[in-house]
Amino acid sequence: MASITKDTTIGEALMINADIAPVLMEIGMHCLGCPSAQGETLEEAAMVHGIEIEELMGKINAVVGA
């Protein structure tokens, strides 16, 4: 199975594991299906939404069991 990294786009991450959607919504990403969101990396999304990428990746890894 592919791994989710800070360079993974939101679209790719959701295809790898849709269970991370609530984590992304929790940080304010309510338009996960928007074209711009689909091509944005997790690192870019974290920056836009004012969260440290390490914190976001920690939350995602807690869900995916990495």
Coordinates of N, CA and C in Angstrom, one line a residue, residues 2-59:
A2 N 0.5 2.2 -0.7 CA 1.2 3.5 -0.8 C 1.2 4.2 0.6
S3 N 2.2 5.0 0.8 CA 2.3 5.7 2.1 C 1.9 7.2 1.8
I4 N 1.4 7.8 2.9 CA 1.0 9.2 2.8 C 2.1 10.0 3.4
T5 N 2.6 11.0 2.7 CA 3.7 11.9 3.1 C 3.2 13.3 3.0
K6 N 4.1 14.2 3.5 CA 3.7 15.6 3.4 C 3.6 16.1 2.0
D7 N 4.2 15.4 1.0 CA 4.2 15.7 -0.4 C 3.1 15.1 -1.2
T8 N 2.3 14.2 -0.5 CA 1.2 13.6 -1.1 C 0.1 14.6 -1.3
T9 N -0.6 14.6 -2.5 CA -1.7 15.6 -2.7 C -2.9 15.1 -1.9
I10 N -3.8 16.0 -1.6 CA -5.0 15.6 -0.9 C -5.8 14.6 -1.6
G11 N -5.9 14.7 -3.0 CA -6.6 13.7 -3.8 C -6.0 12.4 -3.6
E12 N -4.6 12.3 -3.7 CA -3.9 11.0 -3.6 C -4.1 10.4 -2.2
A13 N -4.0 11.3 -1.2 CA -4.1 10.8 0.2 C -5.5 10.2 0.4
L14 N -6.5 10.8 -0.1 CA -7.9 10.3 0.1 C -8.1 9.0 -0.7
M15 N -7.4 8.9 -1.8 CA -7.5 7.6 -2.6 C -6.8 6.5 -1.8
I16 N -5.7 6.8 -1.1 CA -5.0 5.8 -0.4 C -5.8 5.4 0.9
N17 N -6.3 6.4 1.5 CA -7.1 6.1 2.8 C -8.1 7.2 3.0
A18 N -9.4 6.9 2.6 CA -10.5 7.9 2.8 C -10.8 8.2 4.3
D19 N -10.3 7.3 5.2 CA -10.5 7.6 6.6 C -9.9 8.8 7.1
I20 N -9.0 9.4 6.3 CA -8.3 10.7 6.8 C -9.2 11.9 6.6
A21 N -10.3 11.7 5.9 CA -11.2 12.9 5.6 C -11.6 13.7 6.8
P22 N -12.0 13.0 7.9 CA -12.4 13.7 9.1 C -11.2 14.5 9.7
V23 N -10.0 14.0 9.6 CA -8.8 14.7 10.1 C -8.7 16.0 9.3
L24 N -8.8 15.9 8.0 CA -8.6 17.1 7.1 C -9.7 18.1 7.4
M25 N -10.9 17.6 7.6 CA -12.1 18.5 7.8 C -11.9 19.2 9.2
E26 N -11.3 18.5 10.1 CA -11.1 19.1 11.5 C -10.2 20.3 11.4
I27 N -9.2 20.3 10.5 CA -8.4 21.5 10.4 C -8.9 22.6 9.5
G28 N -10.1 22.4 9.0 CA -10.8 23.4 8.2 C -10.9 23.2 6.8
M29 N -10.5 22.0 6.3 CA -10.6 21.7 4.9 C -12.0 21.1 4.6
H30 N -12.9 21.9 4.4 CA -14.3 21.4 4.2 C -14.6 21.2 2.7
C31 N -13.7 21.5 1.8 CA -14.0 21.3 0.4 C -13.0 20.3 -0.2
L32 N -13.0 19.1 0.3 CA -12.0 18.1 -0.1 C -12.1 17.7 -1.5
G33 N -13.3 17.9 -2.1 CA -13.5 17.5 -3.5 C -13.2 18.6 -4.5
C34 N -12.9 19.8 -4.0 CA -12.7 20.9 -4.9 C -11.4 20.7 -5.7
P35 N -11.4 21.1 -7.0 CA -10.3 20.8 -7.9 C -9.0 21.4 -7.3
S36 N -9.0 22.6 -6.7 CA -7.8 23.1 -6.1 C -7.3 22.3 -5.0
A37 N -8.2 21.8 -4.1 CA -7.8 21.0 -3.0 C -7.2 19.7 -3.4
Q38 N -7.7 19.1 -4.5 CA -7.3 17.8 -4.9 C -5.8 17.8 -5.3
G39 N -5.3 18.9 -5.9 CA -3.9 19.0 -6.3 C -3.0 19.6 -5.3
E40 N -3.5 20.0 -4.2 CA -2.7 20.7 -3.1 C -2.0 19.6 -2.3
T41 N -0.8 19.8 -1.9 CA -0.1 18.8 -1.1 C -0.6 19.0 0.4
L42 N -0.4 17.9 1.2 CA -0.7 18.0 2.6 C 0.1 19.2 3.2
E43 N 1.3 19.3 2.9 CA 2.1 20.4 3.4 C 1.6 21.8 3.1
E44 N 1.2 21.9 1.8 CA 0.6 23.2 1.4 C -0.7 23.5 2.2
A45 N -1.5 22.4 2.3 CA -2.8 22.6 3.0 C -2.6 22.9 4.5
A46 N -1.6 22.3 5.1 CA -1.3 22.6 6.5 C -0.9 24.1 6.6
M47 N -0.1 24.6 5.7 CA 0.4 26.0 5.8 C -0.8 26.9 5.6
V48 N -1.7 26.6 4.6 CA -2.8 27.5 4.4 C -3.8 27.5 5.6
H49 N -3.9 26.4 6.2 CA -4.8 26.3 7.4 C -4.2 26.5 8.7
G50 N -2.9 27.0 8.7 CA -2.3 27.4 10.0 C -2.0 26.3 10.9
I51 N -1.6 25.1 10.4 CA -1.2 24.0 11.3 C 0.1 23.5 10.8
E52 N 1.0 23.2 11.8 CA 2.3 22.6 11.5 C 2.1 21.3 10.8
I53 N 2.9 21.1 9.8 CA 2.8 19.8 9.0 C 3.1 18.6 9.9
E54 N 4.0 18.7 10.8 CA 4.3 17.6 11.7 C 3.0 17.2 12.5
E55 N 2.3 18.2 13.0 CA 1.0 18.0 13.7 C 0.0 17.3 12.8
L56 N -0.2 17.8 11.6 CA -1.1 17.2 10.7 C -0.7 15.7 10.4
M57 N 0.6 15.5 10.1 CA 1.0 14.1 9.8 C 0.8 13.2 11.0
G58 N 1.0 13.7 12.2 CA 0.8 12.9 13.4 C -0.7 12.5 13.4
K59 N -1.6 13.4 13.1 CA -3.0 13.0 13.2 C -3.4 12.0 12.1

